[in-house]
CSV table of C-alpha atoms in Angstrom, one decimal:
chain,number,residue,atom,x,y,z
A,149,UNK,CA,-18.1,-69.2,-81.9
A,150,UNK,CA,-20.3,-68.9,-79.1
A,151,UNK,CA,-19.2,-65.0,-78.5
A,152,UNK,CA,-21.0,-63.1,-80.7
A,153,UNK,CA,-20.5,-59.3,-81.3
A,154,UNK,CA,-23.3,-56.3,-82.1
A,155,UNK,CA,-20.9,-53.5,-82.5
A,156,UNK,CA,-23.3,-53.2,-85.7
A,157,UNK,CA,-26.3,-52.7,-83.2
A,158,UNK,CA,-24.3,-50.2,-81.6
A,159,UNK,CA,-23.5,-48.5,-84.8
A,160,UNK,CA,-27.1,-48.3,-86.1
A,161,UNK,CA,-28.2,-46.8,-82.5
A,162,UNK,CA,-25.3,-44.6,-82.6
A,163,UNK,CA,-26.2,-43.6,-86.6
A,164,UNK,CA,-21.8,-43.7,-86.8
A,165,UNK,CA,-19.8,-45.1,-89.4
A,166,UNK,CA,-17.6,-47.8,-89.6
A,167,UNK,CA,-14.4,-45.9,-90.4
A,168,UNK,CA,-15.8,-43.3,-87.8
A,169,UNK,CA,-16.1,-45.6,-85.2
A,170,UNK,CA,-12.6,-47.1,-86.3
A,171,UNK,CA,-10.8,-43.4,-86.3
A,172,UNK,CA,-12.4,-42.7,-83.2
A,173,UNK,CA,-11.1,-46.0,-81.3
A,174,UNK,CA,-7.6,-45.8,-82.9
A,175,UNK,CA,-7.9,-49.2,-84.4
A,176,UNK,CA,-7.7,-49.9,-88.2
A,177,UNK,CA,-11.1,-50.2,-90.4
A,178,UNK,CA,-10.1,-53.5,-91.3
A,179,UNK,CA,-9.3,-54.9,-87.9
A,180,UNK,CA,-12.6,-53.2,-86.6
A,181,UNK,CA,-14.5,-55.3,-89.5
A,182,UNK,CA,-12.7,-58.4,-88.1
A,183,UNK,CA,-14.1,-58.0,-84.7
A,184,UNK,CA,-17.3,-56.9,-85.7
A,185,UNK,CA,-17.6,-60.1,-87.8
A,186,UNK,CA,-16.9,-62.6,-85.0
A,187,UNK,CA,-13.7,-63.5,-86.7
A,188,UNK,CA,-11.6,-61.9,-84.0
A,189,UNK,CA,-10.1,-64.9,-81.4
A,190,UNK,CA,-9.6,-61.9,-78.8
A,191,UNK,CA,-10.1,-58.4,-77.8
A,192,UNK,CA,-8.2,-56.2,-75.9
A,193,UNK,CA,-9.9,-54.7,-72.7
A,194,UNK,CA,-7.9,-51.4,-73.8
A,195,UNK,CA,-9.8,-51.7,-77.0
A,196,UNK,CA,-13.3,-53.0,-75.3
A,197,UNK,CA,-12.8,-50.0,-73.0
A,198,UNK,CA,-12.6,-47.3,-76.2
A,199,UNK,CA,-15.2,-48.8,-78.0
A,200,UNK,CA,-17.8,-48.8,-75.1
A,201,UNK,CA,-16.5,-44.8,-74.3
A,202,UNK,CA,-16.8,-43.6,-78.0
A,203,UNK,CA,-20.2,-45.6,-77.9
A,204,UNK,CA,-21.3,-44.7,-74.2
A,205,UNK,CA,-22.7,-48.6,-73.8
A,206,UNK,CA,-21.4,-51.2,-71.5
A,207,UNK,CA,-19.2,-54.0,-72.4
A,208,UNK,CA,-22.6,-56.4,-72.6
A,209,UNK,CA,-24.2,-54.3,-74.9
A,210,UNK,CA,-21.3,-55.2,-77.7
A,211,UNK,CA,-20.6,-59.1,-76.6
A,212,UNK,CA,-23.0,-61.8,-75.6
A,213,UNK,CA,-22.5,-65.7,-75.2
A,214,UNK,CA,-24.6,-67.8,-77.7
A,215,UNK,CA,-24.6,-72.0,-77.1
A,216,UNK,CA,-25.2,-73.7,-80.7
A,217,UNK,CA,-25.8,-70.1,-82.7
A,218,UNK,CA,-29.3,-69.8,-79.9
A,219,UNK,CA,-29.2,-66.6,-77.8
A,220,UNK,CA,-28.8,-67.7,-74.2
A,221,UNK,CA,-31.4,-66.2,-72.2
A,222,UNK,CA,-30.2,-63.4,-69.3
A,223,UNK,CA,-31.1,-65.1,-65.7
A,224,UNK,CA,-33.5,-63.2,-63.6
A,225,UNK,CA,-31.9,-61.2,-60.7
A,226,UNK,CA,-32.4,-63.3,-57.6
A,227,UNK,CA,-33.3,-61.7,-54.3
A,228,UNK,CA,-31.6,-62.2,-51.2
């Protein structure tokens, strides 16, 4: 799938649990692990929205796009 998802990035920088992280969201471990795994086929922006607050990171920091499993590089900022 050419989302992929860090939540365990997150995690690591946050030094939180899974079932923290899930109990703090109001989601299920389970369905957490399904998203966190790239086998969810959507998110809610409700749930996007709690995980970036109990996190304190930005929607980007959790999902980027990926062509063929390669990282797609971020564009420079153009000037105006």
């Amino acid at each position: 799938m050419p989302i992929a998802v860090d939540i365990d990035v997150m995690l690591a920088k946050r030094k939180m649990s899974v079932g923290e992280l899930a109990e703090r969201v109001g989601i299920t471990p389970a369905n957490l692990a399904v998203l966190k795994n790239g086998r969810a086929k959507a998110v809610r922006f409700s749930t996007l929205a709690a995980l970036c607050e109990v996190l304190e990171c930005q929607p980007g920091d959790l999902l980027r796009w990926e062509t063929d499993g390669a990282p797609v590089p971020t564009p420079e900022p153009t000037m105006p």
